Short mmCIF file of C-alpha atoms in Angstrom, two decimals:
data_model
loop_
_atom_site.label_atom_id
_atom_site.label_comp_id
_atom_site.label_asym_id
_atom_site.label_seq_id
_atom_site.Cartn_x
_atom_site.Cartn_y
_atom_site.Cartn_z
CA MET A 1 17.28 7.19 43.58
CA SER A 2 18.51 4.07 44.47
CA ILE A 3 17.86 1.15 41.45
CA LYS A 4 15.56 -0.59 43.83
CA LYS A 5 13.01 2.72 43.74
CA VAL A 6 13.46 2.99 39.93
CA TRP A 7 12.63 -0.61 40.05
CA ALA A 8 9.68 -0.63 42.61
CA ILE A 9 8.26 2.95 40.41
CA ILE A 10 8.35 0.32 36.68
CA LEU A 11 6.77 -2.34 38.47
CA SER A 12 3.93 -0.13 40.10
CA VAL A 13 2.74 1.52 36.43
CA VAL A 14 3.44 -1.75 35.04
CA ILE A 15 0.61 -3.39 37.62
CA VAL A 16 -1.46 -0.02 37.44
CA LEU A 17 -1.45 -0.75 33.77
CA GLY A 18 -2.65 -4.35 33.92
CA CYS A 19 -5.30 -3.00 36.22
CA VAL A 20 -6.21 -0.59 34.18
CA ILE A 21 -6.47 -2.55 30.73
CA SER A 22 -7.89 -5.85 32.47
CA GLY A 23 -11.19 -3.44 33.43
CA LEU A 24 -11.79 -2.32 29.90
CA PHE A 25 -11.58 -5.57 28.98
CA MET A 26 -14.33 -6.35 31.23
CA LEU A 27 -16.30 -3.29 30.47
CA ASN A 28 -19.93 -4.06 28.74
CA SER A 29 -18.45 -7.35 28.76
CA SER A 30 -21.98 -8.72 28.77
CA THR A 31 -22.86 -11.68 26.48
CA LYS A 32 -26.32 -10.94 26.01
CA ALA A 33 -28.03 -9.20 23.59
CA ALA A 34 -31.07 -6.64 24.48
CA GLU A 35 -34.48 -7.83 23.62
CA ILE A 36 -36.02 -7.99 20.80
CA SER A 37 -39.92 -8.53 20.09
CA ILE A 38 -39.97 -10.92 16.64
CA ASP A 39 -42.33 -7.88 14.91
CA GLU A 40 -38.97 -6.25 15.26
CA ALA A 41 -36.52 -8.69 14.25
CA GLU A 42 -38.55 -8.85 11.29
CA SER A 43 -39.03 -4.90 10.40
CA TYR A 44 -35.47 -4.52 10.94
CA VAL A 45 -34.05 -7.82 8.83
CA ASN A 46 -36.73 -7.11 5.43
CA ARG A 47 -35.29 -3.14 5.63
CA ALA A 48 -31.86 -4.19 6.33
CA LEU A 49 -31.41 -6.82 3.16
CA ASP A 50 -33.07 -5.14 0.80
CA GLU A 51 -30.69 -1.91 1.59
CA ILE A 52 -27.77 -4.06 -0.09
CA ALA A 53 -29.70 -3.94 -3.69
CA ILE A 54 -27.46 -1.55 -5.78
CA SER A 55 -27.88 -3.24 -9.63
CA ARG A 56 -31.62 -2.39 -11.23
CA PRO A 57 -32.40 -6.57 -11.37
CA ALA A 58 -31.06 -6.95 -6.99
CA LYS A 59 -33.40 -3.84 -6.51
CA LEU A 60 -36.24 -6.20 -8.41
CA ILE A 61 -35.74 -9.38 -6.37
CA ALA A 62 -35.59 -7.39 -3.05
CA GLU A 63 -38.96 -6.33 -4.20
CA MET A 64 -40.32 -9.35 -4.56
CA ASN A 65 -39.03 -11.24 -1.16
CA ARG A 66 -40.49 -11.16 2.29
CA ILE A 67 -38.80 -12.26 5.46
CA LYS A 68 -40.80 -14.16 8.41
CA VAL A 69 -39.01 -13.75 11.70
CA ASN A 70 -41.08 -17.66 13.54
CA ASP A 71 -39.04 -17.75 16.51
CA LEU A 72 -35.91 -15.66 18.02
CA SER A 73 -33.57 -17.06 20.73
CA TYR A 74 -30.16 -15.48 22.36
CA GLY A 75 -26.83 -16.92 21.63
CA GLU A 76 -23.68 -16.16 24.21
CA GLU A 77 -22.02 -13.71 21.73
CA LYS A 78 -24.70 -11.21 22.19
CA ASN A 79 -26.47 -12.38 19.01
CA ILE A 80 -30.07 -13.09 18.55
CA ILE A 81 -30.75 -16.88 16.29
CA LEU A 82 -33.94 -15.80 14.07
CA LYS A 83 -36.13 -18.70 12.70
CA CYS A 84 -37.17 -17.63 9.71
CA SER A 85 -39.67 -18.16 6.15
CA VAL A 86 -37.91 -16.38 3.55
CA GLU A 87 -40.13 -15.88 0.75
CA THR A 88 -38.18 -15.08 -2.89
CA ILE A 89 -38.44 -15.77 -6.58
CA ASP A 90 -35.66 -18.77 -7.69
CA VAL A 91 -33.70 -16.95 -9.78
CA HIS A 92 -30.76 -18.92 -10.41
CA SER A 93 -32.84 -21.62 -12.49
CA PRO A 94 -34.44 -18.97 -15.10
CA VAL A 95 -31.02 -17.28 -15.51
CA SER A 96 -28.69 -20.19 -15.80
CA LYS A 97 -30.45 -20.84 -19.21
CA GLU A 98 -29.72 -18.03 -20.61
CA TYR A 99 -25.86 -18.24 -19.58
CA ASP A 100 -24.46 -18.75 -23.16
CA ARG A 101 -26.76 -16.45 -24.74
CA PHE A 102 -25.28 -13.29 -22.60
CA LEU A 103 -21.55 -14.42 -22.59
CA GLY A 104 -21.51 -15.40 -26.97
CA THR A 105 -18.61 -12.97 -28.36
CA ASP A 106 -21.32 -12.41 -31.01
CA ILE A 107 -23.95 -10.58 -28.59
CA LYS A 108 -23.35 -7.15 -30.29
CA LYS A 109 -25.21 -3.86 -28.35
CA LYS A 110 -28.31 -2.68 -30.49
CA ASN A 111 -26.30 -0.15 -32.84
CA GLY A 112 -24.09 -2.71 -34.20
CA THR A 113 -20.76 -2.19 -31.79
CA MET A 114 -19.13 -4.55 -29.72
CA PHE A 115 -18.96 -3.96 -25.80
CA LYS A 116 -16.21 -1.71 -24.18
CA SER A 117 -16.64 -1.92 -20.92
CA ALA A 118 -18.14 -3.80 -17.84
CA LEU A 119 -20.01 -1.20 -17.57
CA ASP A 120 -21.34 -1.05 -21.23
CA PHE A 121 -23.00 -4.58 -20.60
CA LYS A 122 -24.47 -3.67 -17.63
CA MET A 123 -26.96 -1.05 -18.99
CA GLU A 124 -27.24 -3.10 -22.25
CA PHE A 125 -28.59 -6.18 -20.50
CA GLU A 126 -30.00 -5.04 -17.16
CA GLY A 127 -33.81 -4.71 -18.29
CA VAL A 128 -33.76 -7.90 -20.04
CA LEU A 129 -32.42 -9.74 -17.22
CA SER A 130 -34.90 -7.72 -15.26
CA GLU A 131 -37.57 -8.96 -17.81
CA ILE A 132 -36.46 -12.65 -17.04
CA ILE A 133 -36.43 -12.65 -13.34
CA SER A 134 -39.96 -10.54 -12.99
CA SER A 135 -41.47 -14.13 -14.78
CA ALA A 136 -38.97 -16.54 -11.85
CA GLN A 137 -41.39 -18.69 -9.83
CA MET A 138 -41.96 -17.88 -5.97
CA GLN A 139 -40.38 -20.93 -3.46
CA THR A 140 -40.30 -20.59 0.27
CA ILE A 141 -37.16 -21.47 2.03
CA ASP A 142 -36.18 -21.54 5.76
CA SER A 143 -33.29 -20.30 6.81
CA ASP A 144 -31.29 -19.00 10.16
CA ILE A 145 -30.96 -14.62 9.94
CA THR A 146 -28.50 -13.61 12.89
CA LEU A 147 -28.54 -10.38 14.60
CA TYR A 148 -25.89 -8.85 16.73
CA ASP A 149 -25.98 -6.65 19.40
CA THR A 150 -22.94 -3.49 18.41
CA LYS A 151 -21.96 -0.47 19.40
CA GLN A 152 -23.49 0.89 16.60
CA GLY A 153 -26.76 -1.01 17.14
CA LEU A 154 -28.14 -3.92 15.99
CA LYS A 155 -26.19 -5.47 12.98
CA VAL A 156 -27.37 -8.28 10.40
CA TYR A 157 -25.29 -11.42 10.28
CA LEU A 158 -24.73 -11.38 5.96
CA PRO A 159 -23.02 -14.63 4.97
CA ASP A 160 -22.42 -15.71 1.47
CA GLU A 161 -25.86 -18.12 2.42
CA VAL A 162 -27.90 -16.29 3.42
CA ILE A 163 -27.93 -13.44 0.57
CA ASP A 164 -27.97 -16.35 -1.99
CA CYS A 165 -31.02 -17.56 0.16
CA VAL A 166 -32.75 -14.25 0.34
CA TYR A 167 -31.59 -13.18 -3.34
CA GLY A 168 -32.49 -16.85 -4.83
CA GLY A 169 -29.06 -18.12 -5.97
CA ILE A 170 -27.88 -14.83 -6.50
CA ILE A 171 -24.50 -16.00 -5.19
CA LYS A 172 -24.32 -19.26 -7.24
CA ILE A 173 -24.91 -17.14 -10.55
CA ASN A 174 -21.61 -15.68 -9.38
CA GLN A 175 -20.13 -18.75 -8.80
CA ASP A 176 -21.06 -20.13 -12.35
CA VAL A 177 -19.60 -16.82 -14.30
CA LYS A 178 -16.83 -15.33 -12.34
CA ASP A 179 -14.28 -18.22 -13.74
CA LYS A 180 -16.53 -19.43 -16.36
CA THR A 181 -14.23 -18.77 -20.15
CA THR A 182 -16.19 -20.60 -22.69
CA TYR A 183 -19.83 -20.69 -23.82
CA LYS A 184 -22.04 -22.99 -25.74
CA ASP A 185 -23.20 -21.01 -29.76
CA LEU A 186 -26.16 -21.98 -31.37
CA SER A 187 -24.99 -25.44 -33.04
CA GLY A 188 -23.34 -25.96 -29.59
CA ASN A 189 -19.98 -25.90 -30.17
CA GLU A 190 -17.73 -24.97 -27.30
CA GLN A 191 -16.30 -21.42 -27.56
CA LYS A 192 -13.80 -19.21 -25.85
CA ILE A 193 -15.32 -15.96 -24.36
CA MET A 194 -13.43 -13.48 -25.82
CA SER A 195 -13.26 -10.61 -23.13
CA GLY A 196 -13.36 -10.32 -19.67
CA ASN A 197 -15.41 -6.97 -19.87
CA VAL A 198 -18.59 -9.97 -20.78
CA ASN A 199 -18.12 -11.95 -17.30
CA LYS A 200 -17.90 -8.43 -15.30
CA GLY A 201 -21.15 -7.10 -16.66
CA PHE A 202 -22.89 -10.07 -16.59
CA LEU A 203 -22.32 -9.88 -12.48
CA GLN A 204 -22.45 -6.22 -11.90
CA CYS A 205 -25.85 -6.64 -13.31
CA PHE A 206 -26.78 -8.59 -9.90
CA GLU A 207 -24.22 -6.27 -7.91
CA LEU A 208 -24.96 -6.30 -4.18
CA ARG A 209 -22.83 -4.41 -1.46
CA TYR A 210 -22.49 -5.81 1.81
CA ASP A 211 -20.15 -7.00 4.48
CA SER A 212 -19.93 -11.47 5.23
CA ALA A 213 -17.85 -10.31 8.08
CA LYS A 214 -18.70 -11.35 11.63
CA PRO A 215 -19.91 -8.41 13.60
CA ASP A 216 -18.06 -7.23 16.82
CA THR A 217 -19.38 -6.85 19.67
CA SER A 218 -16.53 -6.47 21.60
CA ASN A 219 -15.35 -3.70 24.17
CA TRP A 220 -13.81 -0.63 22.28
CA LEU A 221 -10.20 -2.39 22.83
CA GLY A 222 -11.22 -5.22 21.81
CA ARG A 223 -12.88 -3.63 18.41
CA THR A 224 -9.86 -1.51 18.15
CA TYR A 225 -7.49 -4.70 17.74
CA ASN A 226 -10.03 -6.87 15.97
CA SER A 227 -9.96 -3.46 13.86
CA LEU A 228 -6.38 -3.58 13.48
CA LYS A 229 -6.24 -7.11 12.87
CA LYS A 230 -8.73 -6.89 10.13
CA ASP A 231 -6.90 -4.04 8.36
CA PHE A 232 -3.80 -5.99 8.30
CA ILE A 233 -4.86 -9.01 7.24
CA ARG A 234 -6.49 -7.48 4.65
CA ASN A 235 -3.45 -4.71 3.20
CA PHE A 236 -0.90 -7.27 3.77
CA ILE A 237 -2.21 -10.85 3.78
CA GLU A 238 -5.20 -11.02 1.33
CA TYR A 239 -3.16 -11.25 -2.59
CA ASP A 240 0.09 -11.80 -0.91
CA ARG A 241 -0.04 -7.95 -1.06
CA TRP A 242 3.62 -8.29 1.61
CA VAL A 243 5.16 -9.56 -1.63
CA THR A 244 4.54 -6.24 -2.86
CA ILE A 245 5.96 -4.35 0.04
CA PHE A 246 9.43 -6.13 -0.53
CA GLN A 247 9.42 -5.55 -4.20
CA GLY A 248 9.41 -2.46 -3.63
CA LEU A 249 12.14 -2.38 -0.70
CA TRP A 250 14.65 -4.35 -2.91
CA VAL A 251 14.14 -1.71 -6.04
CA THR A 252 14.33 1.44 -2.68
CA ILE A 253 17.71 -0.50 -1.62
CA LYS A 254 19.04 -1.04 -5.63
CA LEU A 255 18.27 2.68 -6.03
CA THR A 256 19.63 4.55 -2.77
CA PHE A 257 22.84 2.10 -3.51
CA PHE A 258 24.35 2.72 -6.96
CA SER A 259 22.82 6.31 -6.34
CA LEU A 260 25.23 6.81 -3.32
CA ILE A 261 27.80 4.94 -5.66
CA ILE A 262 27.53 8.16 -8.06
CA GLY A 263 26.98 10.13 -5.73
CA ILE A 264 30.68 9.81 -3.64
CA VAL A 265 32.30 9.31 -6.74
CA ILE A 266 30.73 13.12 -8.45
CA GLY A 267 31.56 14.59 -4.60
CA PHE A 268 34.77 13.61 -5.03
CA ILE A 269 35.75 14.99 -7.73
CA VAL A 270 33.87 18.09 -7.37
CA ALA A 271 35.94 18.87 -3.74
CA PHE A 272 39.20 17.90 -4.93
CA VAL A 273 38.42 19.93 -7.89
CA ARG A 274 37.12 22.98 -5.94
CA CYS A 275 39.86 23.04 -3.11
CA THR A 276 42.59 22.47 -6.00
CA TYR A 277 41.26 25.72 -7.32
CA ILE A 278 41.22 27.43 -3.91
CA LYS A 279 44.16 26.54 -2.50
CA ASN A 280 46.99 26.62 -5.68
CA THR A 281 48.11 30.17 -7.03
CA LYS A 282 48.65 28.69 -10.23
CA ARG A 283 45.23 28.10 -11.96
CA GLY A 284 45.33 26.63 -15.72
CA ILE A 285 42.53 27.58 -17.76
CA LEU A 286 40.81 23.75 -17.53
CA LEU A 287 40.94 23.82 -13.52
CA LYS A 288 38.88 27.39 -14.20
CA LEU A 289 36.82 25.63 -16.68
CA PHE A 290 36.11 22.80 -14.75
CA ASN A 291 35.16 25.03 -10.90
CA SER A 292 32.96 27.07 -13.13
CA ILE A 293 31.22 23.99 -14.53
CA PHE A 294 30.74 22.67 -10.88
CA GLN A 295 30.06 26.11 -9.61
CA VAL A 296 27.25 25.96 -11.39
CA TYR A 297 26.14 21.92 -10.61
CA LEU A 298 26.16 22.63 -7.10
CA THR A 299 23.96 26.05 -7.46
CA VAL A 300 21.65 24.30 -9.93
CA ILE A 301 20.99 21.56 -7.76
CA ARG A 302 21.67 22.59 -4.51
CA GLY A 303 18.69 25.25 -5.47
CA THR A 304 16.51 23.31 -6.95
CA PRO A 305 13.59 20.25 -5.22
CA ALA A 306 14.38 17.11 -6.08
CA MET A 307 11.41 16.17 -7.07
CA VAL A 308 11.62 18.84 -9.84
CA GLN A 309 14.61 17.80 -10.83
CA ILE A 310 13.22 13.62 -11.01
CA MET A 311 10.57 15.26 -12.98
CA ILE A 312 12.17 17.34 -15.05
CA ILE A 313 15.52 14.15 -15.72
CA TYR A 314 12.79 11.71 -16.89
CA PHE A 315 9.77 13.57 -19.03
CA VAL A 316 12.01 15.80 -20.23
CA ILE A 317 15.19 14.29 -21.30
CA PHE A 318 15.01 10.28 -20.56
CA MET A 319 11.59 9.43 -21.63
CA PRO A 320 12.02 11.49 -24.84
CA LEU A 321 14.79 8.98 -25.36
CA GLY A 322 13.54 5.58 -24.33
CA VAL A 323 15.85 5.52 -21.47
CA ASP A 324 14.58 3.39 -18.47
CA LYS A 325 12.62 5.29 -15.45
CA PHE A 326 15.17 3.15 -12.79
CA VAL A 327 18.61 4.50 -14.70
CA ALA A 328 16.97 7.95 -15.02
CA ALA A 329 16.20 7.90 -10.54
CA VAL A 330 19.77 6.53 -10.35
CA VAL A 331 21.16 9.66 -12.33
CA CYS A 332 18.64 11.80 -10.74
CA PHE A 333 19.80 10.75 -6.98
CA GLY A 334 23.00 10.86 -7.92
CA LEU A 335 23.44 14.09 -9.00
CA ASN A 336 21.55 15.88 -6.18
CA SER A 337 23.24 13.77 -3.45
CA GLY A 338 26.76 14.51 -5.16
CA ALA A 339 26.10 18.39 -4.92
CA TYR A 340 26.46 17.94 -1.16
CA VAL A 341 28.99 15.10 -0.79
CA ALA A 342 31.00 17.75 -2.62
CA GLU A 343 30.22 20.55 0.00
CA ILE A 344 30.77 18.40 2.41
CA VAL A 345 33.70 16.76 1.59
CA ARG A 346 35.17 20.49 0.80
CA GLY A 347 34.55 21.58 3.90
CA GLY A 348 36.36 18.18 5.11
CA ILE A 349 39.87 19.24 3.10
CA MET A 350 39.56 22.96 4.11
CA SER A 351 39.05 22.05 7.37
CA ILE A 352 42.98 20.20 7.52
CA ASP A 353 45.75 22.83 8.75
CA ASP A 354 47.87 23.99 5.99
CA GLY A 355 50.93 22.45 7.88
CA GLN A 356 49.87 18.74 6.79
CA GLN A 357 50.22 19.61 2.88
CA GLU A 358 53.34 21.36 3.77
CA ALA A 359 54.89 18.86 5.80
CA GLY A 360 54.43 16.20 2.91
CA ARG A 361 55.84 18.20 0.59
CA SER A 362 59.24 18.28 2.99
CA LEU A 363 58.57 14.41 2.81
CA GLY A 364 59.06 14.17 -0.96
CA PHE A 365 55.61 14.07 -2.16
CA GLY A 366 53.48 16.02 -4.59
CA TYR A 367 50.21 17.58 -4.62
CA MET A 368 48.26 14.41 -5.70
CA PRO A 369 50.19 12.06 -2.91
CA THR A 370 49.83 14.33 -0.64
CA MET A 371 46.69 14.48 -0.39
CA PHE A 372 44.99 10.78 -1.31
CA TYR A 373 48.06 9.57 1.60
CA ILE A 374 47.38 12.76 4.29
CA VAL A 375 44.97 15.07 3.74
CA PHE A 376 41.42 13.29 2.43
CA PRO A 377 42.55 10.24 5.35
CA GLN A 378 41.88 13.02 8.06
CA ALA A 379 39.27 14.82 6.22
CA PHE A 380 37.73 11.58 5.56
CA LYS A 381 37.36 11.07 9.63
CA ALA A 382 36.39 15.25 9.82
CA VAL A 383 33.37 14.78 7.49
CA LEU A 384 32.29 11.20 8.07
CA PRO A 385 29.21 11.82 10.56
CA ALA A 386 27.96 14.77 7.69
CA LEU A 387 28.12 11.82 4.89
CA ALA A 388 26.25 9.46 7.05
CA ASN A 389 23.83 11.92 7.27
CA GLU A 390 23.48 12.40 3.67
CA PHE A 391 23.72 8.97 3.23
CA VAL A 392 20.63 8.96 5.53
CA VAL A 393 18.64 11.66 3.69
CA LEU A 394 19.22 10.22 -0.14
CA LEU A 395 17.70 6.77 1.50
CA LYS A 396 14.60 8.57 2.75
CA GLU A 397 14.70 11.30 -0.48
CA THR A 398 14.53 8.05 -2.90
CA SER A 399 10.93 7.92 -1.42
CA ILE A 400 10.18 11.16 -4.05
CA ALA A 401 10.33 8.27 -6.89
CA PHE A 402 6.91 6.96 -7.39
CA TYR A 403 6.15 10.40 -8.62
CA ILE A 404 7.38 8.99 -12.55
CA GLY A 405 6.38 5.78 -12.03
CA LEU A 406 8.74 3.72 -10.35
CA GLY A 407 7.86 0.48 -8.38
CA ASP A 408 9.68 1.21 -5.10
CA LEU A 409 8.67 1.15 -1.86
CA MET A 410 6.62 4.05 -2.27
CA TYR A 411 4.53 2.95 -5.41
CA SER A 412 4.19 -0.35 -3.96
CA VAL A 413 2.38 1.11 -1.09
CA ASN A 414 -0.09 3.97 -2.62
CA ALA A 415 -1.02 0.74 -4.61
CA ILE A 416 -2.47 -1.56 -1.36
CA ARG A 417 -3.49 1.96 -0.36
CA ALA A 418 -5.81 2.33 -3.42
CA ALA A 419 -6.59 -1.51 -3.70
CA THR A 420 -7.97 -0.80 0.13
CA TYR A 421 -9.05 2.47 0.86
CA THR A 422 -7.45 2.30 3.82
CA GLN A 423 -4.31 4.88 4.20
CA PHE A 424 -2.89 3.57 7.94
CA MET A 425 -1.65 0.29 7.86
CA PRO A 426 0.36 1.16 4.44
CA LEU A 427 1.70 3.89 5.38
CA ILE A 428 2.85 3.30 9.17
CA ALA A 429 4.58 0.17 7.25
CA ALA A 430 6.35 2.59 5.25
CA ALA A 431 7.56 4.41 8.03
CA LEU A 432 8.75 1.63 10.11
CA ILE A 433 10.38 0.08 7.15
CA TYR A 434 12.00 3.08 6.22
CA LEU A 435 13.00 3.60 9.98
CA VAL A 436 14.59 0.68 10.10
CA MET A 437 16.48 1.41 7.58
CA VAL A 438 18.18 4.29 8.83
CA LEU A 439 18.60 2.95 12.12
CA VAL A 440 20.36 -0.28 10.52
CA LEU A 441 22.56 1.92 8.47
CA SER A 442 23.88 4.75 11.43
CA LYS A 443 24.54 1.49 13.44
CA PHE A 444 27.46 0.21 10.22
CA VAL A 445 28.34 3.91 10.27
CA GLY A 446 28.79 3.82 14.10
CA ILE A 447 31.34 1.18 13.92
CA LEU A 448 33.04 2.90 11.07
CA GLU A 449 33.70 5.75 13.62
CA ARG A 450 34.25 3.31 16.38
CA ARG A 451 37.50 1.58 14.75
CA LEU A 452 38.58 4.38 12.87
CA ARG A 453 39.22 5.95 16.58
CA ASN A 454 40.66 2.85 17.77
CA ASN A 455 43.04 3.57 14.92
CA GLU A 456 44.13 7.33 15.83
CA ARG A 457 45.38 5.45 19.62
#
């Protein structure tokens, strides 16, 4: 097949894919929401706004509020704008007068003990706050509430201003208390709030569960893109979580580098001793001893999982001695890599013909110079691909270091997963980062192999 035909086929596929994607974007592209009556809209909005209350005081407010839809109009974003009158209670006014009472550090439980957690505070004072709220004054506020016609049905748009209006200033209470660090005692003096549990517990008394994001009315392709974009921002942009990933990446790189150095040193020493033992008929006591020790070392390291090794080395050996997690991980992966490097190098040395050693001896070299100047360089070229593969395996294997609490790349990714309750983005990011590092390492090895071949020429 000629090159022109190949390019023609590729161009045709691109055009077809472009038409399909364009059609998907145009699918269900109507910008007008489905029609709904005022009574239906009123019933839907009241029910949706009542369901977001979680705490006891918030549920009390939900029982007392009432939303009346006076008029509605249809927007251009598959939305319905409702002109509403909101009958609710003024929660902010009576509660704000009690800030100092509830946030004071001298507040204790009925049995005299201090609050140990935010939940402890919440359980103690939910009832008291409910009594204050039940005596609050009713008020009527005009507000615009928007419904969006999504694939999952009508969704109420709940920005903070709508919540604050319907729940009588609950957002203002949250803003007041969230960053409050002092209170006034009975004498009117400013005192420092000693425990953050008090603020958190107070806010939990007004807890709501709602999504303030604008509902998505696009087609499935647009929703997928928006969902991925939202997940990306939440997992990497918010709270500078990308910094956490790069901090973990730096720990992984350092761990791999130091483990690699230890593995190479141990591997070459073990390989040299074992090859010397095999090739020489005159074996001293020390040579036999070291060969036996190294055989046990190879059997144990290669016969047990790396995860078990790192947990034994840290929790059993190093943690009681107060040794740092990073040092324990470097020792573990260095020993693990050294065992595999030793067998790779030993295989390379044994593959070199014995005539090479004899040639070195005939030139006046002793055993050690012959090994270092003649045998090792040839063996290194032979085992370089296998060594490169071992280095790649070592890089990926360091991902289990998070089992001992080391803050490597996987530890950072798991921290993000725990904070955002998402799996796809953090794990895909980790996979891509490891893939890029492996590709870069493979590229350097390829360059080294080409230079070695050039030297042979």
